[in-house]
PDB file of C-alpha atoms in Angstrom:
ATOM      1  CA  UNK A   1      14.261  15.256  -6.153  1.00 53.00           C
ATOM      2  CA  UNK A   2      10.285  13.938  -7.047  1.00 57.00           C
ATOM      3  CA  UNK A   3       7.631  14.441  -4.624  1.00 55.00           C
ATOM      4  CA  UNK A   4       5.783  11.613  -3.570  1.00 56.00           C
ATOM      5  CA  UNK A   5       2.625  10.619  -5.670  1.00 54.00           C
ATOM      6  CA  UNK A   6       0.182  13.006  -4.031  1.00 49.00           C
ATOM      7  CA  UNK A   7      -3.516  10.875  -2.283  1.00 52.00           C
ATOM      8  CA  UNK A   8      -6.485  12.326  -1.216  1.00 50.00           C
ATOM      9  CA  UNK A   9      -7.281   9.948   2.052  1.00 51.00           C
ATOM     10  CA  UNK A  10     -10.609  11.128   2.006  1.00 50.00           C
ATOM     11  CA  UNK A  11     -10.676   9.699  -1.480  1.00 52.00           C
ATOM     12  CA  UNK A  12      -9.126   6.278  -0.497  1.00 51.00           C
ATOM     13  CA  UNK A  13     -11.491   6.377   2.277  1.00 48.00           C
ATOM     14  CA  UNK A  14     -14.636   6.315  -0.150  1.00 48.00           C
ATOM     15  CA  UNK A  15     -13.092   4.164  -2.509  1.00 53.00           C
ATOM     16  CA  UNK A  16     -12.985   1.600   0.356  1.00 52.00           C
ATOM     17  CA  UNK A  17     -16.256   1.758   1.589  1.00 50.00           C
ATOM     18  CA  UNK A  18     -17.755   2.188  -2.545  1.00 53.00           C
ATOM     19  CA  UNK A  19     -15.857  -1.132  -3.092  1.00 53.00           C
ATOM     20  CA  UNK A  20     -17.275  -3.004   0.767  1.00 51.00           C
ATOM     21  CA  UNK A  21     -21.322  -1.258  -0.124  1.00 50.00           C
ATOM     22  CA  UNK A  22     -21.002  -3.233  -3.139  1.00 52.00           C
ATOM     23  CA  UNK A  23     -20.144  -6.054  -3.063  1.00 51.00           C
ATOM     24  CA  UNK A  24     -23.049  -7.762  -3.324  1.00 53.00           C
ATOM     25  CA  UNK A  25     -23.317  -6.918  -6.670  1.00 56.00           C
ATOM     26  CA  UNK A  26     -20.442  -8.990  -6.818  1.00 55.00           C
ATOM     27  CA  UNK A  27     -21.731 -12.108  -5.837  1.00 59.00           C
ATOM     28  CA  UNK A  28     -25.180 -12.854  -7.928  1.00 68.00           C
ATOM     29  CA  UNK A  29     -22.837 -15.000 -11.120  1.00 77.00           C
ATOM     30  CA  UNK A  30     -20.200 -16.689 -11.845  1.00 82.00           C
ATOM     31  CA  UNK A  31     -19.240 -13.696 -14.651  1.00 84.00           C
ATOM     32  CA  UNK A  32     -19.670 -10.836 -12.414  1.00 82.00           C
ATOM     33  CA  UNK A  33     -17.206 -12.493  -9.426  1.00 80.00           C
ATOM     34  CA  UNK A  34     -14.513 -13.660 -12.051  1.00 85.00           C
ATOM     35  CA  UNK A  35     -14.646  -9.441 -13.444  1.00 86.00           C
ATOM     36  CA  UNK A  36     -14.553  -8.547  -9.916  1.00 86.00           C
ATOM     37  CA  UNK A  37     -11.431 -10.843  -9.140  1.00 87.00           C
ATOM     38  CA  UNK A  38      -9.482  -9.995 -12.656  1.00 90.00           C
ATOM     39  CA  UNK A  39     -11.003  -5.826 -11.187  1.00 90.00           C
ATOM     40  CA  UNK A  40      -9.459  -6.339  -7.506  1.00 90.00           C
ATOM     41  CA  UNK A  41      -6.321  -7.889  -8.989  1.00 90.00           C
ATOM     42  CA  UNK A  42      -5.514  -4.659 -10.944  1.00 92.00           C
ATOM     43  CA  UNK A  43      -5.837  -2.986  -8.738  1.00 93.00           C
ATOM     44  CA  UNK A  44      -3.685  -4.846  -6.329  1.00 92.00           C
ATOM     45  CA  UNK A  45      -0.885  -5.236  -8.433  1.00 92.00           C
ATOM     46  CA  UNK A  46      -0.897  -1.180  -9.255  1.00 94.00           C
ATOM     47  CA  UNK A  47      -0.707  -0.499  -5.357  1.00 95.00           C
ATOM     48  CA  UNK A  48       2.489  -2.529  -5.678  1.00 93.00           C
ATOM     49  CA  UNK A  49       3.864  -0.838  -8.139  1.00 95.00           C
ATOM     50  CA  UNK A  50       3.388   2.006  -6.384  1.00 96.00           C
ATOM     51  CA  UNK A  51       5.122   0.694  -2.950  1.00 96.00           C
ATOM     52  CA  UNK A  52       7.940  -0.514  -5.081  1.00 96.00           C
ATOM     53  CA  UNK A  53       8.226   3.484  -6.746  1.00 96.00           C
ATOM     54  CA  UNK A  54       8.327   4.707  -3.431  1.00 96.00           C
ATOM     55  CA  UNK A  55      11.038   2.318  -2.003  1.00 96.00           C
ATOM     56  CA  UNK A  56      12.834   3.317  -5.132  1.00 96.00           C
ATOM     57  CA  UNK A  57      12.553   7.110  -4.783  1.00 95.00           C
ATOM     58  CA  UNK A  58      13.687   6.716  -1.321  1.00 94.00           C
ATOM     59  CA  UNK A  59      16.530   5.118  -2.120  1.00 94.00           C
ATOM     60  CA  UNK A  60      17.005   7.825  -4.634  1.00 93.00           C
ATOM     61  CA  UNK A  61      17.471  10.905  -1.255  1.00 90.00           C
ATOM     62  CA  UNK A  62      21.624  11.731  -1.567  1.00 86.00           C
ATOM     63  CA  UNK A  63      22.898  10.894   1.879  1.00 85.00           C
ATOM     64  CA  UNK A  64      19.941   9.313   3.295  1.00 86.00           C
ATOM     65  CA  UNK A  65      19.956   7.262   6.292  1.00 91.00           C
ATOM     66  CA  UNK A  66      16.515   6.067   6.840  1.00 94.00           C
ATOM     67  CA  UNK A  67      14.371   4.338   3.605  1.00 95.00           C
ATOM     68  CA  UNK A  68      11.130   2.625   2.441  1.00 96.00           C
ATOM     69  CA  UNK A  69      11.159  -0.559   2.607  1.00 95.00           C
ATOM     70  CA  UNK A  70       9.196  -3.220   0.436  1.00 94.00           C
ATOM     71  CA  UNK A  71       8.137  -6.446   2.935  1.00 92.00           C
ATOM     72  CA  UNK A  72       6.946  -9.071   0.531  1.00 89.00           C
ATOM     73  CA  UNK A  73       5.434 -12.869   1.325  1.00 84.00           C
ATOM     74  CA  UNK A  74       4.121 -15.223  -0.427  1.00 76.00           C
ATOM     75  CA  UNK A  75       0.095 -16.003   1.148  1.00 71.00           C
ATOM     76  CA  UNK A  76      -2.578 -17.871  -0.683  1.00 64.00           C
ATOM     77  CA  UNK A  77      -3.296 -17.633  -3.979  1.00 62.00           C
ATOM     78  CA  UNK A  78       0.057 -17.534  -5.375  1.00 67.00           C
ATOM     79  CA  UNK A  79      -0.577 -13.727  -4.057  1.00 70.00           C
ATOM     80  CA  UNK A  80       2.349 -11.933  -2.401  1.00 76.00           C
ATOM     81  CA  UNK A  81       1.499  -9.731   1.049  1.00 88.00           C
ATOM     82  CA  UNK A  82       3.691  -7.017   0.423  1.00 92.00           C
ATOM     83  CA  UNK A  83       3.595  -4.332   2.753  1.00 94.00           C
ATOM     84  CA  UNK A  84       6.205  -0.740   2.843  1.00 96.00           C
ATOM     85  CA  UNK A  85       8.202  -0.063   6.286  1.00 95.00           C
ATOM     86  CA  UNK A  86      10.991   2.294   7.332  1.00 96.00           C
ATOM     87  CA  UNK A  87      14.271   0.621   7.591  1.00 95.00           C
ATOM     88  CA  UNK A  88      17.604   2.302   8.428  1.00 94.00           C
ATOM     89  CA  UNK A  89      20.556   2.060   5.920  1.00 91.00           C
ATOM     90  CA  UNK A  90      23.178   1.534   8.335  1.00 88.00           C
ATOM     91  CA  UNK A  91      22.473  -2.071   9.999  1.00 82.00           C
ATOM     92  CA  UNK A  92      19.312  -2.498   7.696  1.00 77.00           C
ATOM     93  CA  UNK A  93      17.383  -2.173  10.430  1.00 89.00           C
ATOM     94  CA  UNK A  94      13.322  -2.135  10.663  1.00 91.00           C
ATOM     95  CA  UNK A  95      12.727   1.653  12.376  1.00 94.00           C
ATOM     96  CA  UNK A  96       9.148   2.898  13.432  1.00 94.00           C
ATOM     97  CA  UNK A  97       7.992   6.490  11.935  1.00 95.00           C
ATOM     98  CA  UNK A  98       8.091   7.878  15.421  1.00 94.00           C
ATOM     99  CA  UNK A  99      11.561   6.964  15.894  1.00 94.00           C
ATOM    100  CA  UNK A 100      12.487   9.045  13.190  1.00 94.00           C
ATOM    101  CA  UNK A 101      10.819  11.496  14.248  1.00 91.00           C
ATOM    102  CA  UNK A 102      14.097  13.880  15.435  1.00 92.00           C
ATOM    103  CA  UNK A 103      16.670  13.323  12.614  1.00 92.00           C
ATOM    104  CA  UNK A 104      13.552  14.324  10.468  1.00 94.00           C
ATOM    105  CA  UNK A 105      13.047  17.418  12.430  1.00 94.00           C
ATOM    106  CA  UNK A 106      15.927  17.981  11.932  1.00 94.00           C
ATOM    107  CA  UNK A 107      16.205  18.195   7.859  1.00 93.00           C
ATOM    108  CA  UNK A 108      15.805  20.778   5.128  1.00 93.00           C
ATOM    109  CA  UNK A 109      12.337  22.188   5.332  1.00 94.00           C
ATOM    110  CA  UNK A 110      11.810  20.533   1.730  1.00 93.00           C
ATOM    111  CA  UNK A 111      13.459  17.793   2.472  1.00 93.00           C
ATOM    112  CA  UNK A 112      11.075  17.463   5.375  1.00 93.00           C
ATOM    113  CA  UNK A 113       7.992  18.025   3.850  1.00 94.00           C
ATOM    114  CA  UNK A 114       8.849  15.550   1.575  1.00 94.00           C
ATOM    115  CA  UNK A 115       9.489  13.003   4.172  1.00 95.00           C
ATOM    116  CA  UNK A 116       6.405  13.149   5.452  1.00 95.00           C
ATOM    117  CA  UNK A 117       4.215  13.072   3.009  1.00 95.00           C
ATOM    118  CA  UNK A 118       6.427   9.798   2.158  1.00 95.00           C
ATOM    119  CA  UNK A 119       5.272   8.228   5.344  1.00 96.00           C
ATOM    120  CA  UNK A 120       1.990   9.760   4.640  1.00 96.00           C
ATOM    121  CA  UNK A 121       1.918   7.352   1.326  1.00 96.00           C
ATOM    122  CA  UNK A 122       3.919   4.721   3.274  1.00 96.00           C
ATOM    123  CA  UNK A 123       0.844   4.818   5.894  1.00 96.00           C
ATOM    124  CA  UNK A 124      -2.028   4.433   2.919  1.00 96.00           C
ATOM    125  CA  UNK A 125      -0.604   2.721   0.501  1.00 96.00           C
ATOM    126  CA  UNK A 126      -0.323  -0.433   3.212  1.00 96.00           C
ATOM    127  CA  UNK A 127      -4.358   0.438   4.319  1.00 95.00           C
ATOM    128  CA  UNK A 128      -5.348  -0.114   0.888  1.00 95.00           C
ATOM    129  CA  UNK A 129      -3.017  -3.353  -0.284  1.00 94.00           C
ATOM    130  CA  UNK A 130      -4.154  -4.650   3.094  1.00 92.00           C
ATOM    131  CA  UNK A 131      -7.987  -3.822   2.022  1.00 92.00           C
ATOM    132  CA  UNK A 132      -7.165  -5.534  -1.809  1.00 92.00           C
ATOM    133  CA  UNK A 133      -6.488  -8.918  -0.682  1.00 89.00           C
ATOM    134  CA  UNK A 134      -9.036  -8.883   1.668  1.00 88.00           C
ATOM    135  CA  UNK A 135     -11.496  -8.277  -1.530  1.00 87.00           C
ATOM    136  CA  UNK A 136      -9.720 -10.471  -3.754  1.00 86.00           C
ATOM    137  CA  UNK A 137     -10.171 -13.363  -0.666  1.00 84.00           C
ATOM    138  CA  UNK A 138     -14.066 -12.390  -0.602  1.00 83.00           C
ATOM    139  CA  UNK A 139     -14.444 -12.923  -4.099  1.00 82.00           C
ATOM    140  CA  UNK A 140     -12.226 -16.189  -5.010  1.00 84.00           C
ATOM    141  CA  UNK A 141     -14.768 -17.458  -1.990  1.00 83.00           C
ATOM    142  CA  UNK A 142     -17.921 -16.377  -4.103  1.00 81.00           C
ATOM    143  CA  UNK A 143     -16.022 -17.814  -7.231  1.00 82.00           C
ATOM    144  CA  UNK A 144     -16.186 -21.311  -5.162  1.00 85.00           C
ATOM    145  CA  UNK A 145     -19.818 -20.562  -4.193  1.00 84.00           C
ATOM    146  CA  UNK A 146     -21.135 -19.679  -7.405  1.00 80.00           C
ATOM    147  CA  UNK A 147     -19.055 -23.633  -8.900  1.00 78.00           C
ATOM    148  CA  UNK A 148     -16.177 -22.381 -10.286  1.00 50.00           C
TER     149      UNK A 148
END
């Protein structure tokens, strides 16, 4: 069982702040707005890939009773809106981390810690994905206003 990729929450916050604080420079020319859009799309695709990898990792736990599922729906510009959420194996119903708490507390320490880290990553990836889709929308509007 490999450990979920560590993501530094503080670094994520700084990256999001830096991205929003520097938006003004991306609005100056059509070329900078286009570059901004392409760069954000690449980052969004990477986050969505990490969501899939996290889902696969939780499903690979032997005897798992719950797992992280990737929820997809199409939104504007042909993009997929994705989020990761917990599901129960029996009935494939959506559940919450709070509901899973008693089950997780009963697990051996190493597996319990792995699931706690997986949940932290679930939250951070959902935050990143939502923020990047907002940035994509902003960059697209900037391109429209700049005449592309």
